[in-house]
Coordinates of N, CA and C and ligand atoms in Angstrom, one line a residue:
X1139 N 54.8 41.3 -115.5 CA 54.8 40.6 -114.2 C 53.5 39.9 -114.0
X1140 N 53.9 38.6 -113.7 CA 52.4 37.9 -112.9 C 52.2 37.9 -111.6
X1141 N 50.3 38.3 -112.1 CA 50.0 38.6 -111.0 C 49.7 37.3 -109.9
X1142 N 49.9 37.4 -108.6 CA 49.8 36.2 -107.6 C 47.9 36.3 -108.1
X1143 N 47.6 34.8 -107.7 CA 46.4 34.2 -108.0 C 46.0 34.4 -106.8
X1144 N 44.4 35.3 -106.5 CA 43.9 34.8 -105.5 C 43.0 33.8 -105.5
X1145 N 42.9 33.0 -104.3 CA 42.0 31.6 -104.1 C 40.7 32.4 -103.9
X1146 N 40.0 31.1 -104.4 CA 38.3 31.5 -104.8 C 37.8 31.9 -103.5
X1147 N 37.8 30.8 -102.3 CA 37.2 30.9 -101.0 C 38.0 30.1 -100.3
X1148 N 37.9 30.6 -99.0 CA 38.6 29.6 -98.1 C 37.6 29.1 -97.4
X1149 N 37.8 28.0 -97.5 CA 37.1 27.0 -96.8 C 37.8 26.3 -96.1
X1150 N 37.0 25.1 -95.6 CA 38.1 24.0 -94.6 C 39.0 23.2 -95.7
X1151 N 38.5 23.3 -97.1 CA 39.8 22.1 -97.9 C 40.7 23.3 -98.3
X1152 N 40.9 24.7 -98.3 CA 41.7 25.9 -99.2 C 42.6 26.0 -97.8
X1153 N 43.9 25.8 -98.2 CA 45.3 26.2 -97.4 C 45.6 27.5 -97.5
X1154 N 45.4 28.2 -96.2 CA 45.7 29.4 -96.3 C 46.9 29.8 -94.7
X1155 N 47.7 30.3 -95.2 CA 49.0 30.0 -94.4 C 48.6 31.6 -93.4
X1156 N 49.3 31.3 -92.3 CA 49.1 32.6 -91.3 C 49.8 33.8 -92.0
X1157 N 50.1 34.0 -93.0 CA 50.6 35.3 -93.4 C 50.6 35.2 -94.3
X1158 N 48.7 34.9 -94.8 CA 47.6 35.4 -95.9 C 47.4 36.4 -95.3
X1159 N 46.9 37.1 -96.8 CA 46.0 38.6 -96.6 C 44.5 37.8 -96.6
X1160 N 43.7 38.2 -95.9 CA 42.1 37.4 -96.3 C 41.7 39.0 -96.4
X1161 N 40.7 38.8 -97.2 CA 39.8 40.2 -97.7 C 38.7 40.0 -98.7
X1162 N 37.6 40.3 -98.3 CA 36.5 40.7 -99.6 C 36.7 41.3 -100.2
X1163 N 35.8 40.7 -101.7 CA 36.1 41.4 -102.5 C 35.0 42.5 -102.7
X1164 N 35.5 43.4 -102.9 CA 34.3 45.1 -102.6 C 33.1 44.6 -103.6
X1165 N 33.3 44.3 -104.8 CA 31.8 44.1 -105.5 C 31.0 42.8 -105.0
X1166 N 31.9 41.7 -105.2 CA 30.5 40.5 -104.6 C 30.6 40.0 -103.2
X1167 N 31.7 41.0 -102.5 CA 32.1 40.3 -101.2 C 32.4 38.8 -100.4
X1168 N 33.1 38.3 -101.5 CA 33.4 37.1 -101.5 C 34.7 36.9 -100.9
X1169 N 35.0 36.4 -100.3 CA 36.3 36.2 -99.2 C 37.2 35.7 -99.9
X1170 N 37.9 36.3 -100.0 CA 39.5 36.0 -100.9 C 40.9 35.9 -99.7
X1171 N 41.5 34.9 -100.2 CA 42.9 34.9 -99.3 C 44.0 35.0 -100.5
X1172 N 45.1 35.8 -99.7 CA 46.4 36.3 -101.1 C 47.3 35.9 -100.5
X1173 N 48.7 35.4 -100.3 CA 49.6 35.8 -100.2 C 50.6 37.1 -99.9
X1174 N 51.0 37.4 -98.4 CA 51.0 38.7 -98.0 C 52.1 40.0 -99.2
X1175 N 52.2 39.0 -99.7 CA 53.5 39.4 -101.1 C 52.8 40.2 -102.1
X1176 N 50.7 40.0 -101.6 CA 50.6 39.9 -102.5 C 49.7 41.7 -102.5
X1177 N 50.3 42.3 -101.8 CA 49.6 43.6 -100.8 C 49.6 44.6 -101.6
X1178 N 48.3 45.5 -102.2 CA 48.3 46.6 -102.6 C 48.3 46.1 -103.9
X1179 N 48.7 45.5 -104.6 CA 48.3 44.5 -106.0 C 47.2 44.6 -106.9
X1180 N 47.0 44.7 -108.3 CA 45.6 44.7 -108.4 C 45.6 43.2 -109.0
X1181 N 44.6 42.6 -108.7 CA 44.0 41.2 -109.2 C 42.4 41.3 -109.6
X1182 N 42.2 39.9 -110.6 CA 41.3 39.8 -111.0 C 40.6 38.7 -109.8
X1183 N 39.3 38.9 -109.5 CA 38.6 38.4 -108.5 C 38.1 36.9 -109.1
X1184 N 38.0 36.0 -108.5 CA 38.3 34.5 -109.8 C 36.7 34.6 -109.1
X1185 N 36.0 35.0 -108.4 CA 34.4 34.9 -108.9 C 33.4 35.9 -109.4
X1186 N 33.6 37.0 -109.5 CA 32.9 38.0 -110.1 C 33.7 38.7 -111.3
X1187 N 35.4 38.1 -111.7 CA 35.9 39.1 -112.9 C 36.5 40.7 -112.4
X1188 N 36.1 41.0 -111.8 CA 36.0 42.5 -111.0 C 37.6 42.9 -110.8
X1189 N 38.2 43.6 -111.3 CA 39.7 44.3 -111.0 C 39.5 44.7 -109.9
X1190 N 40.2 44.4 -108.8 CA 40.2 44.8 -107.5 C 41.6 45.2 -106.8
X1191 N 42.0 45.7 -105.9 CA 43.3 46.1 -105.3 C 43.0 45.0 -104.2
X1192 N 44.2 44.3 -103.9 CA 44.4 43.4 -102.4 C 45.0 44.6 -101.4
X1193 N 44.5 44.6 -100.1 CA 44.1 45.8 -99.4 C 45.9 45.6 -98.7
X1194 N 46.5 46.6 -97.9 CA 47.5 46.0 -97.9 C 47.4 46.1 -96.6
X1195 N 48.6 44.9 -96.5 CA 48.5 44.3 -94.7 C 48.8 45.2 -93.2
X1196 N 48.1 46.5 -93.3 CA 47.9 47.1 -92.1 C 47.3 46.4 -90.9
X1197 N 47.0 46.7 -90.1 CA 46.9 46.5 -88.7 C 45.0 45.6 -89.1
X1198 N 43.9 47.0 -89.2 CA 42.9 46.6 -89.5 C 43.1 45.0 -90.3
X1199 N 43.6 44.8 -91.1 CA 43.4 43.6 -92.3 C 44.0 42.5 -91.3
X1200 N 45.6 43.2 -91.0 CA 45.8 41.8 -90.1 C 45.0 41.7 -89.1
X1201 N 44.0 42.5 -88.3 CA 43.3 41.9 -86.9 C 42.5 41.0 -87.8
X1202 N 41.5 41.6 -88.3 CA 40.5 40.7 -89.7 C 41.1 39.2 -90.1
X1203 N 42.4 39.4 -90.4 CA 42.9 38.1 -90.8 C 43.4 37.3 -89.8
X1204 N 43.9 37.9 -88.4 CA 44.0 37.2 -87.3 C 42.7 36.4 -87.3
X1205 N 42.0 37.2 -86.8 CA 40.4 36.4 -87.0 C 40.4 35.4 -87.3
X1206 N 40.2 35.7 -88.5 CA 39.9 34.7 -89.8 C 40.4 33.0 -89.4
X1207 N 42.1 33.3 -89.0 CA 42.5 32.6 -89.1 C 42.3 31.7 -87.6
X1208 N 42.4 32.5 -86.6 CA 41.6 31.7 -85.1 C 40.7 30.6 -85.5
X1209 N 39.5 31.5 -85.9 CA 39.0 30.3 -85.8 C 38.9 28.7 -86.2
X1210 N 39.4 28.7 -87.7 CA 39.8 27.3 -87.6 C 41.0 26.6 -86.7
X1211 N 41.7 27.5 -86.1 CA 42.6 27.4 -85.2 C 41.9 26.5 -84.0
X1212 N 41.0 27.5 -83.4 CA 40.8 26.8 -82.4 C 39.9 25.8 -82.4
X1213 N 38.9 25.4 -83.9 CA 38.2 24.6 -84.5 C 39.1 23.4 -84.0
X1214 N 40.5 23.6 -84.3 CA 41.7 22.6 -84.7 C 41.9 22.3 -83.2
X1215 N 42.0 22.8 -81.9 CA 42.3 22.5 -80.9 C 41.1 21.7 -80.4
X1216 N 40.0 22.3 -80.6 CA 38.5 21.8 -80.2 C 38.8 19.9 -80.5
X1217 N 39.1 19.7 -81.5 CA 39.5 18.6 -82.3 C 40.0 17.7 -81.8
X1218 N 41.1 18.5 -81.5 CA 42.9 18.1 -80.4 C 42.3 17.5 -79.6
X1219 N 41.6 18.4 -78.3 CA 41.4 18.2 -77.3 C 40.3 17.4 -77.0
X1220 N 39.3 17.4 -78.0 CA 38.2 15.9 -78.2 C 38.6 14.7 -78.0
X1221 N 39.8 14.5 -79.1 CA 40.5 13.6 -79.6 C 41.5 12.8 -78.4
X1222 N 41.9 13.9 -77.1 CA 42.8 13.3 -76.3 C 41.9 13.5 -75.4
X1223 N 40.5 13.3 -75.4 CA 39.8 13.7 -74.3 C 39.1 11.7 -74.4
X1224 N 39.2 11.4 -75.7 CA 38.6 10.3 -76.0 C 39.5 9.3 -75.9
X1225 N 40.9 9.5 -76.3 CA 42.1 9.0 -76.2 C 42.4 8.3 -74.5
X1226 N 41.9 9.4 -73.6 CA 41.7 9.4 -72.2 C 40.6 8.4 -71.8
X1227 N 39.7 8.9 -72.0 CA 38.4 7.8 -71.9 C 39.1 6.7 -72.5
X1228 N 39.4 6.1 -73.2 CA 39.8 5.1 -74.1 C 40.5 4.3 -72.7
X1229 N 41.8 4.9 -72.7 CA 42.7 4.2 -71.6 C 41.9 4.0 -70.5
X1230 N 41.3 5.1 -69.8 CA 40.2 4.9 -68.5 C 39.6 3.6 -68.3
X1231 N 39.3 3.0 -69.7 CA 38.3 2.1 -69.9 C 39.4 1.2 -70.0
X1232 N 40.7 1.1 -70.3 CA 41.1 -0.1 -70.8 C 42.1 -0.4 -69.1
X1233 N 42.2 0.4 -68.4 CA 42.8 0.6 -67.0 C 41.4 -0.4 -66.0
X1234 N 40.2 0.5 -66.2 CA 39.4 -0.3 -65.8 C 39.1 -1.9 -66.1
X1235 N 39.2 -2.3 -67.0 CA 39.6 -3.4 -67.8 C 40.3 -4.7 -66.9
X1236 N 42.0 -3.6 -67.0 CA 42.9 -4.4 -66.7 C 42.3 -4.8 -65.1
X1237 N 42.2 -3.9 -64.6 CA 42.2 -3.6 -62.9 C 40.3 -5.0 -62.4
X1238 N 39.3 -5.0 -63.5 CA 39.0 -5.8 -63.0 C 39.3 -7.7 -63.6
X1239 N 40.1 -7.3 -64.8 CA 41.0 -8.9 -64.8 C 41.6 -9.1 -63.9
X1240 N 42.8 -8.2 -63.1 CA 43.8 -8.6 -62.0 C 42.9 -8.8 -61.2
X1241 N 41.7 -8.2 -60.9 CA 41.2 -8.3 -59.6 C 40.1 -9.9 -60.0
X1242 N 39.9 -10.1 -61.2 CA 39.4 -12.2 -61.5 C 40.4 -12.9 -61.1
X1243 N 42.0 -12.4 -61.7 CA 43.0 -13.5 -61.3 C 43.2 -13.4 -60.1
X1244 N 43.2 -12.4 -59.0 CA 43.8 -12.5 -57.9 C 42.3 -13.6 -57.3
X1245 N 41.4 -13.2 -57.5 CA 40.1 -14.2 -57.4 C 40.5 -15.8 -57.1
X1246 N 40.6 -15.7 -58.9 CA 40.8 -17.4 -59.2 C 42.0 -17.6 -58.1
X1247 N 43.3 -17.0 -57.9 CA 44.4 -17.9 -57.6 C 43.6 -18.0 -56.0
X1248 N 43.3 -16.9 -55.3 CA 42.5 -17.1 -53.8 C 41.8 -18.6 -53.7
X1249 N 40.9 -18.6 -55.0 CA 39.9 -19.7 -54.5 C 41.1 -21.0 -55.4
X1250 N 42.0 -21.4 -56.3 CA 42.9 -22.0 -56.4 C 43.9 -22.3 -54.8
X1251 N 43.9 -21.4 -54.7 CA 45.1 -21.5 -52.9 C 44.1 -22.0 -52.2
X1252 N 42.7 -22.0 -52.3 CA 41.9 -22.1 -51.3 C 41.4 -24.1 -51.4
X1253 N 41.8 -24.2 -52.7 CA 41.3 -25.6 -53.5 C 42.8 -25.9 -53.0
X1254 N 43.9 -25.9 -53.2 CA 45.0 -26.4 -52.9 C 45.3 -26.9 -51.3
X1255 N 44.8 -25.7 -50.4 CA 44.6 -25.9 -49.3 C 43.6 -27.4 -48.9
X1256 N 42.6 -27.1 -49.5 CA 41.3 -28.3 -49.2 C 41.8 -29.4 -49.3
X1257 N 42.7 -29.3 -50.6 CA 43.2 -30.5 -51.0 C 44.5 -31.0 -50.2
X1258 N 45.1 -30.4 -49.6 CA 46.3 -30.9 -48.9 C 45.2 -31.3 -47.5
X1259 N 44.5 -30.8 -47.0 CA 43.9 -31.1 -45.6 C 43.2 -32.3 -46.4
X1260 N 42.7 -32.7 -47.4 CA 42.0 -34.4 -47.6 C 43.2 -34.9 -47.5
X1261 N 44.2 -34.5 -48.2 CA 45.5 -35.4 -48.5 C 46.1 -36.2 -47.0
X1262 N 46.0 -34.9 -45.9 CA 46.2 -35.4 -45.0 C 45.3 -35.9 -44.1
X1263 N 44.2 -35.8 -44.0 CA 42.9 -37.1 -43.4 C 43.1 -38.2 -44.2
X1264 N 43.4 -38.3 -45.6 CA 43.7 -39.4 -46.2 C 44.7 -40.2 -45.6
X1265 N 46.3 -39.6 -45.4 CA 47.0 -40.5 -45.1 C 47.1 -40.4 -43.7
X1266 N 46.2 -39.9 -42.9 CA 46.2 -40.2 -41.5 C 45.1 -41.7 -41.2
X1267 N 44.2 -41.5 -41.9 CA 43.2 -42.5 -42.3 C 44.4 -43.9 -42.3
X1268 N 44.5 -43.5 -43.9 CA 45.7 -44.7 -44.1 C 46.9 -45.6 -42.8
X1269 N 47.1 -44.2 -42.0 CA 47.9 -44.5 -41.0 C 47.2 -45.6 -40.0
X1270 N 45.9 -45.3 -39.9 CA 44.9 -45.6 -39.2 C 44.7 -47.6 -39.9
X1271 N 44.5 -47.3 -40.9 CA 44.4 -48.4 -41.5 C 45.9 -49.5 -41.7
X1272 N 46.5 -48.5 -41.6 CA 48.1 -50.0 -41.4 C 48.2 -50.5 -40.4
X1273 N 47.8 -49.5 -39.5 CA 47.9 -49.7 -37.8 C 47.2 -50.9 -37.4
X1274 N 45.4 -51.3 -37.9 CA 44.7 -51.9 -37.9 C 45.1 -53.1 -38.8
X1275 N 45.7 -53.0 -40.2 CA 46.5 -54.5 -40.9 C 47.4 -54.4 -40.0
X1276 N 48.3 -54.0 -39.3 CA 49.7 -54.4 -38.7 C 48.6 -55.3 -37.3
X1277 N 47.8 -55.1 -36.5 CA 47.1 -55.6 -35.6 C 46.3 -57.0 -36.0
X1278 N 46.2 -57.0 -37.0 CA 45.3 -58.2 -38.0 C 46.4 -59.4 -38.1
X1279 N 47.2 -58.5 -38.8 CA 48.4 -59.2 -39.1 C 49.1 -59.8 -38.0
X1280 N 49.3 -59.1 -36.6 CA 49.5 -60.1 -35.5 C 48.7 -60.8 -34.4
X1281 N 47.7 -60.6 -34.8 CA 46.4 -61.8 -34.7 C 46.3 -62.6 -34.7
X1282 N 46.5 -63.1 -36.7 CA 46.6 -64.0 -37.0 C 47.4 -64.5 -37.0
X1283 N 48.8 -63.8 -36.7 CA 50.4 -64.6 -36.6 C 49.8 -65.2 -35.1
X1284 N 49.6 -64.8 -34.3 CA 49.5 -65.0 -33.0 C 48.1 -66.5 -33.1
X1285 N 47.1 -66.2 -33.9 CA 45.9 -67.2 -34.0 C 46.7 -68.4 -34.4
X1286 N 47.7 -68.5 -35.7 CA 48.1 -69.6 -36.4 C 49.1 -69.9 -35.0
X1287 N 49.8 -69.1 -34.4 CA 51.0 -69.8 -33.1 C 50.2 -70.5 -32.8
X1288 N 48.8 -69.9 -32.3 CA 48.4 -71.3 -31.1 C 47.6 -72.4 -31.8
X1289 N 47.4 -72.3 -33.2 CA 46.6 -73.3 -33.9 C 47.9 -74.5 -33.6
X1290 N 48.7 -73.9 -33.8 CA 50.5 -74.7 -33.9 C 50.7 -75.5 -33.1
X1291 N 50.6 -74.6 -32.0 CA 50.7 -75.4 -30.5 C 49.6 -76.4 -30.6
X1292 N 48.4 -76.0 -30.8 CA 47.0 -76.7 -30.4 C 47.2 -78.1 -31.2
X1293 N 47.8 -77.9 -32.5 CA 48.4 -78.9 -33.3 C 48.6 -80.0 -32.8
X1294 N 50.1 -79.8 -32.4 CA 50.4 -80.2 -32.0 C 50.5 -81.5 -30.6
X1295 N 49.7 -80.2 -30.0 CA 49.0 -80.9 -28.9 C 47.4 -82.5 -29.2
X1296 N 47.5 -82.2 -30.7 CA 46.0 -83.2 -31.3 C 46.9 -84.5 -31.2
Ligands
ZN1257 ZN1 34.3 39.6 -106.7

């Protein structure tokens, strides 16, 4: 029968599933993870050579391997939570963003409504002006109708 392989070390790149055995090994105390299959077993230790028994999964080994396994755990949340903590900030900043564009455009169209405004009030001094000024050719205009009648008459009268 073959025997399950234990991994060298776990580290952050060695996949070690929640129902590994993790355990030192008694001569060079090097941290071994097994396979829970793999309990009471004897294996060869892949860094010292050393015949060793994989301890089997009682209470002690599993709190030890609870451990073990926490903390990358909550390394992994620390992560999470950085990650949607920056994700947060991110949006914050891009809400902020938005909120002071809407608050440029509501700007521009104010001082736009405010230009549209100015410009309808010239529009209308303009064509009141204008009104002012037909009023003044309509008066010119019967001046002169009225000047040329009596040149007509006076004409006439030469
Ligand atoms: Zn060893």
């Amino acid at each position: 029968m073959e025997l399950p392989a234990a991994t060298n070390e776990y580290g952050p790149s060695s996949e070690i599933a929640e129902t590994d055995i993790i355990f030192e090994c008694p001569h060079c105390a090097k941290s071994l993870a097994i396979d829970w299959r793999g309990a009471g077993l004897m294996i060869t230790c892949p860094d010292c050579g050393t015949r060793i028994q994989v301890p089997e999964s009682d209470d002690d080994h599993m709190a030890a391997g609870a451990g073990v396994s926490i903390a990358p755990l909550e390394g992994q949340y620390d992560v999470q939570i950085r990650n949607l903590s920056e994700a947060l900030n991110h949006s914050r900043e891009k809400i902020r963003q938005l909120m002071s564009s809407l608050d440029n455009t509501r700007k521009r169209r104010s001082s736009l409504e405010k230009m549209r405004v100015e410009q309808l009030t010239r529009m209308e001094r303009i064509s009141a002006e204008m009104a002012v000024i037909q009023s003044s050719l309509d008066r010119v205009v019967n001046l002169i109708g009225e000047a040329m009648l009596h040149r007509g008459e006076e004409g006439e009268n030469w």
